Short mmCIF file of C-alpha atoms and ligand atoms in Angstrom, two decimals:
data_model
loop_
_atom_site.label_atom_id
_atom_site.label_comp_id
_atom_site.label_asym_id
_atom_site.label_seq_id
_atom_site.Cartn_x
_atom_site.Cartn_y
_atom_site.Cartn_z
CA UNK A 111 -45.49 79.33 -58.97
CA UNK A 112 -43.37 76.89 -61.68
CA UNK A 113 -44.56 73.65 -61.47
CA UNK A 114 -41.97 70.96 -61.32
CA UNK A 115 -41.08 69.11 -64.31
CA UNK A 116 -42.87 65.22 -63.48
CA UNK A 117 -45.96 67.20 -63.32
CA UNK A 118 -48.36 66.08 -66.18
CA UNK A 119 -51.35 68.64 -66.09
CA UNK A 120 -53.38 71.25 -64.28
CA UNK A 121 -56.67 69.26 -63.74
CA UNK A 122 -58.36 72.10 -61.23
CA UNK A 123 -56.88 75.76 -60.81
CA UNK A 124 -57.11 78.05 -57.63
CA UNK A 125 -60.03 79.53 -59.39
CA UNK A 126 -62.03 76.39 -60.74
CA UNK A 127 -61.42 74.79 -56.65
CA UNK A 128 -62.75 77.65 -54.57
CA UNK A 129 -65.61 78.13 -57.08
CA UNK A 130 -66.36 74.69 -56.17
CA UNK A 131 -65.33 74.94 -52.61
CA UNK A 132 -67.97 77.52 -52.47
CA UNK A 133 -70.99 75.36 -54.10
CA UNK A 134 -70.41 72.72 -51.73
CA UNK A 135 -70.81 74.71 -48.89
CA UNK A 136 -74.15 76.11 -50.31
CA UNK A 137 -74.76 72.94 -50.36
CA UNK A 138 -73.92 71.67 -47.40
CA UNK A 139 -75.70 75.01 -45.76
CA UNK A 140 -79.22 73.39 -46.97
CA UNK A 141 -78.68 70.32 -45.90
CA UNK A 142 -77.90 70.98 -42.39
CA UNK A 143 -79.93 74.45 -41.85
CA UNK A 144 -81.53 74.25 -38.43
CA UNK A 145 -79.13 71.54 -36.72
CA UNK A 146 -75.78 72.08 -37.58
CA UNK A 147 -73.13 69.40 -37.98
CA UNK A 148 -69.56 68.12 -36.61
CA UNK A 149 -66.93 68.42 -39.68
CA UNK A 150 -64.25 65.78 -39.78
CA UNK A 151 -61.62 66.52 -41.45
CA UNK A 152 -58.90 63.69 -42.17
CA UNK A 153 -55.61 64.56 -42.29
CA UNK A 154 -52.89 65.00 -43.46
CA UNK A 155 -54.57 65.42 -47.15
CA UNK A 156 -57.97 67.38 -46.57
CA UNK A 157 -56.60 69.85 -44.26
CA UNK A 158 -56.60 72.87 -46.86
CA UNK A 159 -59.59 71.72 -48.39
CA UNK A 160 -61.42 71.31 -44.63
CA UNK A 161 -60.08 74.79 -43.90
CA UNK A 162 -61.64 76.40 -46.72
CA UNK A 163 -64.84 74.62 -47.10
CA UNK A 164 -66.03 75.37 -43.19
CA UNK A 165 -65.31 78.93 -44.38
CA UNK A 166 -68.12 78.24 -46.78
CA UNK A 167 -70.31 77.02 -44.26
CA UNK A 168 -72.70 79.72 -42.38
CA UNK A 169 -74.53 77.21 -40.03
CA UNK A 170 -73.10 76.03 -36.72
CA UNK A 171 -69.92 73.51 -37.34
CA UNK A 172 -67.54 72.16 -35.23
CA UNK A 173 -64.53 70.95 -36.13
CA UNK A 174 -61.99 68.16 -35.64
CA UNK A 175 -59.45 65.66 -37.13
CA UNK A 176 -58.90 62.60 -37.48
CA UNK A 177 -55.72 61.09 -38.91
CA UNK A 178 -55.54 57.74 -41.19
CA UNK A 179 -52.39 56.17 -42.83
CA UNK A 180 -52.91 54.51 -45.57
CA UNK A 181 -50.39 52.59 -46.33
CA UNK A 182 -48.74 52.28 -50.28
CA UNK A 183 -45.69 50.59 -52.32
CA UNK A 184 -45.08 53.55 -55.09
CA UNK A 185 -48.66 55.07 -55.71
CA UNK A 186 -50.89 51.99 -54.87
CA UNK A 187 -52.54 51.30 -52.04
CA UNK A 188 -51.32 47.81 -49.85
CA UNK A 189 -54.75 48.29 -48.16
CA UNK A 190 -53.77 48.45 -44.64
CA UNK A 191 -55.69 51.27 -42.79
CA UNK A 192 -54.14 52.86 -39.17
CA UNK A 193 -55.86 55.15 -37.14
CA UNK A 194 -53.03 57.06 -35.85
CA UNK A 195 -55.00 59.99 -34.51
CA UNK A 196 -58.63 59.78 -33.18
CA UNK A 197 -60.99 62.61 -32.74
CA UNK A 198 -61.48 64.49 -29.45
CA UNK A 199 -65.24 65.98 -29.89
CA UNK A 200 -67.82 63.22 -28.80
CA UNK A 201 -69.95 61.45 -31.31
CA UNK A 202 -72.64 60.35 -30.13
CA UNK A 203 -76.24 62.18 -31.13
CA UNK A 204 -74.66 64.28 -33.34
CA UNK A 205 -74.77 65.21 -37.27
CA UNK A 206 -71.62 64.06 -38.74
CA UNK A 207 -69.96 65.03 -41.82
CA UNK A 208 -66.58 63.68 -42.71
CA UNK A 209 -64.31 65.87 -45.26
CA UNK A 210 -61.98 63.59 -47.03
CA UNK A 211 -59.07 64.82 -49.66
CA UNK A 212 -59.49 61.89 -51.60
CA UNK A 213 -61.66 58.30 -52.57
CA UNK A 214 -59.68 56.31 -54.41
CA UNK A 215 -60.00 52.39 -53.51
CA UNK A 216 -62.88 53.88 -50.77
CA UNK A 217 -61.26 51.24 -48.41
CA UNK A 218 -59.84 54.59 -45.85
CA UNK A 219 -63.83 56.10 -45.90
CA UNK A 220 -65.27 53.21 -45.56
CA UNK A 221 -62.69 52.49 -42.51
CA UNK A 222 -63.46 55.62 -40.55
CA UNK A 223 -67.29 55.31 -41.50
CA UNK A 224 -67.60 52.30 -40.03
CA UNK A 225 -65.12 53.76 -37.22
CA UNK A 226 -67.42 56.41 -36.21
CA UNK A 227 -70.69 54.47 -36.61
CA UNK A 228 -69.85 52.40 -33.72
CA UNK A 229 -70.05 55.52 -31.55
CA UNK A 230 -73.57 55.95 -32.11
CA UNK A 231 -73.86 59.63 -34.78
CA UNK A 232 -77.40 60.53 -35.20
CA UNK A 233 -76.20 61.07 -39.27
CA UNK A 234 -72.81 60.35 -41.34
CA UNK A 235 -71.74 61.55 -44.39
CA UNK A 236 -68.77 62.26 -46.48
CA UNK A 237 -67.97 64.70 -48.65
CA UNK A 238 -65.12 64.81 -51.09
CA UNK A 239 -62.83 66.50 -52.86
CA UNK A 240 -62.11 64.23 -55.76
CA UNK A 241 -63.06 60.84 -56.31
CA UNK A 242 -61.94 58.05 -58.60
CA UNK A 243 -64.99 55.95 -59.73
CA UNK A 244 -62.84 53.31 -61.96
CA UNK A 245 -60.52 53.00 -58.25
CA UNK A 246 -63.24 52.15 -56.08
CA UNK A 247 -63.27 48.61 -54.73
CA UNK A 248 -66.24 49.16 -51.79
CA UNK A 249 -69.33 51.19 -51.45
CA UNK A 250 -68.93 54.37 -50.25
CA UNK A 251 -71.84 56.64 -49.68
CA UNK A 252 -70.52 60.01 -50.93
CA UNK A 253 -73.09 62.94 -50.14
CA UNK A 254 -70.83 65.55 -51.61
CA UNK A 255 -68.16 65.09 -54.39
CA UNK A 256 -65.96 68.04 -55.56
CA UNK A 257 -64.96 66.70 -59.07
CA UNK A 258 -64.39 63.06 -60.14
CA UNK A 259 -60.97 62.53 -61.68
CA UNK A 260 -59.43 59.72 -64.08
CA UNK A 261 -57.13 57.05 -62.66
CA UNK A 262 -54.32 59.60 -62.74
CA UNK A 263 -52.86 60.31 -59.73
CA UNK A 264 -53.58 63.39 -57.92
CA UNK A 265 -51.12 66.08 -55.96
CA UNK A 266 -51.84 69.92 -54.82
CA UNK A 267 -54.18 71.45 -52.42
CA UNK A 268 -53.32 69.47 -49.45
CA UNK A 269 -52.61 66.06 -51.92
CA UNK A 270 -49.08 64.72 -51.54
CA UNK A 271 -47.03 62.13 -53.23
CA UNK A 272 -44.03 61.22 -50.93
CA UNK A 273 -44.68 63.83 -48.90
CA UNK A 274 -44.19 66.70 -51.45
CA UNK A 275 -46.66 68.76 -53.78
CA UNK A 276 -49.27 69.54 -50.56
CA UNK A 277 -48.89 73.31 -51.22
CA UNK A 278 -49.06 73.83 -54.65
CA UNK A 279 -52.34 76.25 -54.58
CA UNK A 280 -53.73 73.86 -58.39
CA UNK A 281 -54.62 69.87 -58.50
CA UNK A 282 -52.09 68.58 -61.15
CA UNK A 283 -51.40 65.36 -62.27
CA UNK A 284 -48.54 63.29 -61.80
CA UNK A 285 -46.65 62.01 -65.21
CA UNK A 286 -44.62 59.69 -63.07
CA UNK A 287 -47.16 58.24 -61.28
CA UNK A 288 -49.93 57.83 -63.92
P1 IMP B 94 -58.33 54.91 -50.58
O1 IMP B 94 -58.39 54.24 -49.24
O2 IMP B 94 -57.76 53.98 -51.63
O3 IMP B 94 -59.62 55.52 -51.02
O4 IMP B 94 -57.25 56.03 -50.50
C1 IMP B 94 -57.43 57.16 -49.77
C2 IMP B 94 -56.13 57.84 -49.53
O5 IMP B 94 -55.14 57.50 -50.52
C3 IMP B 94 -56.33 59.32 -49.67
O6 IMP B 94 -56.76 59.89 -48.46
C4 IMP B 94 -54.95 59.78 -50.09
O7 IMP B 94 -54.13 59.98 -48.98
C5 IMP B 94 -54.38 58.62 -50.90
N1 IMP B 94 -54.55 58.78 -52.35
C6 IMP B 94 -55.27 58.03 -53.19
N2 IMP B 94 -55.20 58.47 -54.46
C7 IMP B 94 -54.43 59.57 -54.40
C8 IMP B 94 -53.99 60.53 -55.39
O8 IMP B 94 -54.32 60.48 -56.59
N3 IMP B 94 -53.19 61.52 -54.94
C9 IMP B 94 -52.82 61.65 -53.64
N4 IMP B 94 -53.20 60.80 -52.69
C10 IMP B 94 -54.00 59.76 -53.06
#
């Protein structure tokens, strides 16, 4: 696939992603053997990466979505967090494990963490696929991270900017944006 021309980098190929995709869900398999868990997966940005990690995943797992805007002026977040779509499975008692695209600021995770704690989970956690340490501006527990990036801004696998970029199968970097 040619990769258009404000595109700065490849920072994770096909390959380098599913290997990880793969790890996690080892991971994820240990952690949760004998119980199972309920994967969130918030969209629009993590839904390639939630399809292909509960591929990985060999004990039982639900599945649902939830849907956040976060709203932004050019690439930066204004902060203002709407829950446009809740999800339909019920909370309560059970092992939780939210799939995010994306921490950048943390302010979305921490959001729907606090969202779902309200409803009672036995457990919550998050896992990942990239995270921005020098971005964050709250704590964020983050059980699983895929890779941690630079403050460069992030498109590909089910990342947009403006909408575009989502299926390009690599994570690339923006030159625009950085
Ligand atoms: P946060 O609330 O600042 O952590 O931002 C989370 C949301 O911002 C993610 O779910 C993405 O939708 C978006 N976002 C933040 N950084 C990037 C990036 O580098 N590329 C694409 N989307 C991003």
């Amino acid at each position: 696939m040619k990769l258009p021309d404000e595109i700065d980098c490849v920072l994770f190929d096909a390959k380098a992603i599913a290997d990880r995709v793969g790890e996690l869900g080892r991971f994820i398999d240990i952690a949760y053997a004998g119980k199972g868990l309920v994967a969130i997966g918030v969209l629009k940005g993590a839904f390639i990466f939630t399809a292909d990690l509960v591929r990985k995943i060999n004990v039982p797992v639900e599945i649902d979505f939830v849907e956040l805007a976060s709203y932004m002026v050019d690439t930066k977040r204004s902060g203002e967090i709407v829950l446009e779509q809740d999800v339909e499975i019920k909370i309560k008692g059970r092992d939780i494990l939210i799939i995010e695209d994306i921490v950048d600021t943390g302010l979305t995770t921490r959001f729907l963490i606090d969202h779902i704690n309200i409803q009672e989970p036995a457990s919550v956690e998050v896992c990942t696929l990239l995270y921005k340490p020098a971005r964050q501006r709250v704590d964020v527990p983050l059980s699983y991270v895929g890779f941690e990036i630079d403050d460069v801004f992030a498109v590909g696998y089910g990342l947009d900017y403006g909408g575009k970029y989502r299926n390009l199968p690599d994570i690339v970097s923006l030159t625009s944006a950085s």
